C-alpha positions in Angstrom: 8.3 16.7 -27.1 5.3 18.8 -26.9 2.4 19.0 -29.4 2.4 22.3 -31.5 -0.9 24.1 -32.2 -2.8 22.7 -34.9 -0.6 19.4 -35.0 -2.7 16.1 -34.9 -2.3 14.1 -31.6 -1.6 10.1 -31.7 -2.9 7.7 -29.0 -0.7 4.7 -28.0 -1.5 1.9 -25.7 1.1 -0.3 -24.2 0.3 -3.7 -23.1 3.1 -4.0 -20.5 4.4 -7.8 -19.7 7.4 -9.1 -17.8 9.5 -10.3 -20.8 7.8 -8.1 -23.7 5.2 -5.5 -24.4 2.6 -5.0 -27.2 2.3 -1.3 -28.5 -0.5 0.0 -30.4 -1.0 3.5 -31.8 -4.2 5.2 -33.4 -5.0 8.6 -34.7 -8.0 11.0 -33.9 -10.5 9.0 -35.9 -9.4 5.6 -34.4 -7.5 4.1 -37.3 -4.9 2.1 -36.4 -1.1 3.9 -37.2 0.9 1.1 -36.2 1.4 -1.9 -34.0 4.6 -3.6 -32.8 6.0 -6.0 -30.1 9.1 -5.0 -28.1 10.8 -8.0 -26.8 12.9 -7.5 -23.4 11.2 -4.4 -23.1 14.2 -2.6 -24.7 14.2 1.3 -24.1 16.1 1.8 -27.2 13.1 -0.3 -29.2 10.5 2.0 -27.4 12.4 5.2 -28.6 13.0 3.9 -32.1 9.0 3.0 -32.1 7.8 6.6 -31.1 10.3 8.1 -33.2 9.0 7.0 -36.4 5.8 8.3 -35.6 4.3 10.9 -37.6 3.0 13.0 -34.6 3.5 13.2 -31.1 1.6 10.7 -29.0 0.0 10.6 -25.8 0.6 7.0 -24.0 -1.3 4.8 -21.6 0.2 2.3 -19.6 -1.5 0.0 -16.6 0.0 0.6 -13.2 0.9 -3.3 -13.1 3.8 -5.2 -12.0 7.1 -2.6 -11.9 5.4 -0.2 -13.8 7.8 2.5 -12.5 10.9 1.9 -14.8 8.9 1.8 -17.9 7.0 5.1 -16.8 10.4 6.7 -16.3 11.7 5.5 -19.4 8.8 6.7 -21.4 9.1 10.1 -19.9 12.7 10.4 -21.5 11.8 9.8 -24.9 11.0 12.3 -27.9 7.8 11.8 -29.3 5.8 11.0 -26.0 3.4 14.2 -25.2 2.4 12.7 -22.0 1.9 9.4 -20.0 -1.3 8.4 -18.4 -1.1 5.7 -15.8 -4.4 3.6 -15.8 -6.1 1.6 -12.9 -5.7 -2.1 -14.0 -9.0 -3.1 -12.3 -11.1 -0.3 -13.5 -9.8 -0.3 -16.8 -10.3 -4.1 -17.1 -14.1 -3.5 -16.2 -14.5 -1.0 -19.0 -12.5 -3.0 -21.7 -13.4 -6.4 -21.0 -14.2 -8.5 -23.8 -14.7 -12.2 -24.8 -11.9 -12.2 -27.1 -8.4 -11.3 -25.4 -5.2 -11.0 -27.0 -2.1 -8.7 -26.0 -2.8 -6.8 -29.3 -6.3 -6.2 -28.5 -5.5 -5.0 -25.0 -3.2 -2.6 -26.2 -5.7 -1.4 -28.8 -8.3 -1.1 -25.8 -6.1 1.1 -24.0 -5.2 3.6 -26.8 -9.2 3.7 -27.7 -9.9 4.4 -24.1 -7.2 7.2 -24.1 -8.4 8.5 -27.3 -12.1 9.0 -25.5 -10.5 10.3 -22.5 -12.0 7.2 -20.6 -8.9 5.9 -18.8 -9.5 5.6 -14.9 -6.4 7.0 -13.8 -4.1 6.5 -10.9 -1.8 8.8 -9.2 2.0 8.5 -10.2 4.4 9.1 -7.7 7.8 10.8 -8.4 10.8 8.4 -8.3 12.0 9.9 -4.9 8.7 8.9 -3.5 8.7 5.6 -5.1 12.2 4.9 -3.7 11.0 5.9 0.0 8.1 3.3 -0.5 10.7 0.6 -1.6 12.5 1.1 1.8 9.7 1.1 3.9 7.9 -2.2 2.2 11.3 -4.0 2.6 11.2 -3.3 6.4 7.7 -4.2 6.5 8.2 -7.4 5.0 11.2 -8.3 7.2 9.2 -7.5 10.2 6.6 -10.1 8.7 9.4 -12.5 8.1 10.6 -12.1 11.6 7.1 -12.7 13.0 6.9 -16.2 11.4 10.1 -17.2 12.6 9.2 -16.3 16.1 5.7 -18.4 15.7 8.2 -21.3 14.6 10.3 -20.7 17.7 7.1 -20.9 19.7 6.1 -23.9 18.2 9.2 -25.7 18.5 9.3 -25.2 22.4 5.7 -26.0 22.8 6.3 -29.5 21.4 9.2 -30.2 24.0 8.0 -32.5 26.8 8.7 -31.9 30.4 10.6 -28.5 29.5 10.5 -26.1 32.5 9.6 -22.8 30.8 10.3 -19.4 32.7 7.8 -16.6 32.3 9.3 -13.5 30.4 7.4 -10.3 29.6 9.0 -10.7 26.1 10.1 -14.2 25.1 12.3 -12.5 22.4 13.8 -9.5 24.7 17.3 -9.9 26.5 16.4 -12.5 29.3 14.1 -14.5 26.9 16.7 -14.8 24.2 19.5 -15.7 26.6 16.9 -18.5 27.9 16.6 -19.6 24.4 20.2 -19.8 23.7 21.2 -21.8 26.6 18.6 -24.7 25.8 19.9 -27.9 24.7 17.3 -29.9 22.7 17.0 -33.5 21.1 17.8 -33.6 17.9 16.7 -32.4 15.4 15.1 -29.6 17.3 18.3 -28.4 18.8 19.6 -27.3 15.3 16.3 -26.0 14.1 16.1 -23.5 17.2 20.0 -22.6 16.3 18.6 -21.8 12.6 15.8 -19.8 13.7 17.8 -17.6 16.3 20.5 -17.1 13.8 18.0 -16.0 11.1 16.3 -13.5 14.0 19.6 -12.0 14.8 20.2 -11.7 10.9 16.8 -9.9 10.3 17.3 -7.7 13.4 20.3 -6.3 12.1 18.7 -5.6 8.8 15.5 -3.9 10.1 17.8 -1.7 12.2 19.5 -0.5 9.0 16.4 0.0 7.3 14.8 1.9 10.1 17.9 4.1 10.4 17.5 4.8 6.6 13.8 5.5 7.0 14.6 7.9 9.7 17.0 9.9 7.4 14.6 9.8 4.6 12.0 11.6 6.4 13.9 13.5 9.1 12.9 16.8 7.2 9.4 15.7 6.0 6.7 17.9 7.7 4.1 15.6 6.7 5.6 12.5 8.5 6.3 14.6 11.6 2.5 15.8 11.7 1.4 12.3 11.5 3.5 11.4 14.5 1.3 13.9 16.7 -1.5 11.4 16.2 -1.9 8.8 19.1 -1.1 5.3 18.0 1.4 6.9 15.2 5.2 6.2 15.6 8.1 7.1 13.1 7.5 4.0 10.8 3.6 4.2 10.5 3.9 8.0 10.1 6.6 7.4 7.3 4.2 4.8 5.6 1.2 7.2 5.7 3.1 10.2 4.4 4.5 8.3 1.8 1.4 6.7 0.3 -0.5 9.8 0.8 2.0 11.7 -1.3 0.7 15.0 -1.1 -2.7 16.0 0.7 -3.6 18.3 -2.1 -4.6 14.9 -4.3 -7.6 14.8 -1.9 -10.0 17.7 -1.5 -12.2 16.1 1.1 -11.1 13.8 4.0 -13.9 11.3 2.7 -11.7 11.0 -0.5 -8.8 9.9 1.6 -10.7 7.6 3.6 -12.1 5.9 0.5 -8.4 5.8 -1.0 -7.2 4.0 2.2 -10.2 1.6 1.7 -11.8 2.5 5.3 -15.3 3.1 4.2 -17.6 0.1 3.3 -19.1 -0.7 -0.2 -22.7 0.7 -0.7 -25.4 -0.6 -2.8 -28.6 1.6 -3.3 -31.3 0.5 -5.7 -35.3 0.7 -5.7 -35.2 3.0 -2.6 -33.2 0.4 -0.5 -29.5 1.2 0.8 -27.2 -1.6 2.1 -23.7 -1.5 2.9 -21.2 -4.2 2.7 -17.3 -5.0 3.3 -14.6 -2.5 3.1 -13.7 -1.2 -0.3 -11.8 -4.0 -1.8 -9.6 -1.8 -4.4 -7.7 0.4 -2.4 -4.1 1.6 -1.0 -3.7 -1.7 1.1 -0.4 -0.3 2.8 -2.3 2.7 3.8 -5.3 1.0 5.2 -2.6 -1.6 7.1 -0.9 1.6 8.8 -4.3 3.1 9.9 -5.7 -0.2 11.5 -2.4 -0.8 13.0 -2.2 2.6 14.5 -5.8 2.5 15.6 -5.0 -0.8 18.1 -2.4 1.0 19.5 -4.5 4.4 19.9 -7.2 2.7 21.7 -4.8 1.6 24.5 -2.8 4.8 24.7 -5.5 7.5 24.0 -8.6 8.3 26.1 -10.1 9.7 23.3 -9.7 7.0 20.9 -10.1 4.5 23.4 -13.5 5.8 24.5 -14.8 5.8 21.0 -13.7 2.1 20.9 -15.5 1.2 24.3 -18.6 3.1 23.0 -18.9 0.9 19.9 -18.0 -2.1 21.9 -20.8 -1.4 24.0 -23.2 -0.9 21.1 -22.5 -4.6 19.9 -19.9 -4.0 17.6 -17.2 -6.7 17.1 -13.7 -5.8 17.8 -12.3 -5.6 14.3 -15.3 -3.6 13.2 -14.7 -1.1 15.9 -11.1 -0.9 15.3 -11.9 -0.1 11.7 -14.4 2.8 12.6 -11.1 4.1 15.0 -9.0 3.9 11.8 -11.4 5.7 9.7 -11.8 8.4 12.4 -8.0 8.8 12.5 -7.8 8.8 8.7 -10.1 11.8 8.9 -8.1 13.5 11.4 -4.8 13.0 9.6 -6.6 14.7 6.5 -7.4 17.5 8.9 -3.7 17.8 10.3 -2.4 17.8 6.7 -5.0 20.0 5.1 -4.8 22.4 7.5 -1.2 22.3 8.4 -1.6 21.9 12.1 -0.5 19.2 14.9 -3.3 16.9 16.6 -4.6 18.3 19.9 -6.1 15.7 22.1 -10.0 16.0 22.5 -11.9 15.2 25.9 -12.6 11.2 26.1 -15.7 9.9 25.1 -17.5 8.0 27.6 -18.6 4.4 26.7 -22.5 3.8 26.6 -23.6 3.1 30.0 -25.9 0.0 30.4 -29.7 0.6 30.4 -31.1 -0.1 33.9 -34.0 -2.8 33.6 -38.0 -1.2 33.9 -39.6 -1.6 37.2 -42.8 -1.9 35.5 
């Protein structure tokens, strides 16, 4: 429902929780019109609440746990003019108070919305959110698989007098054949069988997810362009494309780097400027993707490898140098998507040569 010309506008804040929500509505003067608690976050109760308001209302809700379904439900309710998605951390900084209740939080959100002071975040379309869920499930399962592999390494390492062949990949075809042929003393033998079964099952699930990710991104131009970057494969490209969700959101490359958390915090006061750690409140999935790609790129690209060696020669630690590479890759990714072109390898950057000692 859209407000007609000359009609007043109401402002509603929703303090959303897992089992309930508290809703508070104000008019343009800040007068509280109505408040309610919606148990079990019942969509019909939300619709009934907004159906009884005298005017259309703008709504603000924080981007907290499982916000997507509520955002979609509110979008289908008559009486809601538009929905604003608030950044939880930044909103908390603005509306922090000594006394905190659900009712006060909902009222504070409504007040910030009325004053146009809400720190907003991007709300992806449902299809994009679905793609993210699939990709993040694959990342989660790969991390679980890594944990189980570490347990297998630990289990094998505690066996005394066990002759261990050397494999290029302990969990490749030959390595797994050797693990399955082992007979260990109890209870380690049973534990090894369980770990191997879990690894096999996880491998099947990960393969299914990778097939779905490939299908979901088969015709996505952003994913294809990002794969032209060294070190960026189908999975990392899919993560980057889904998390960026349209390069038009970022007018400059440094905006994308900030969103990815690849720039340091800056403190400048009294004529002195210092830089600290990377920005803490950022898109951690996008940051992870660029850092993972950077580790691969320094080994397979002369260009990125040269930059890495140059910063290492300057005395930078490995993680710091990789972060610099990740930021460079993020900047290049913005250029590729913004100008709709593929990556063209640049000449390698030579590492700094050691300075010869003076003969004086």
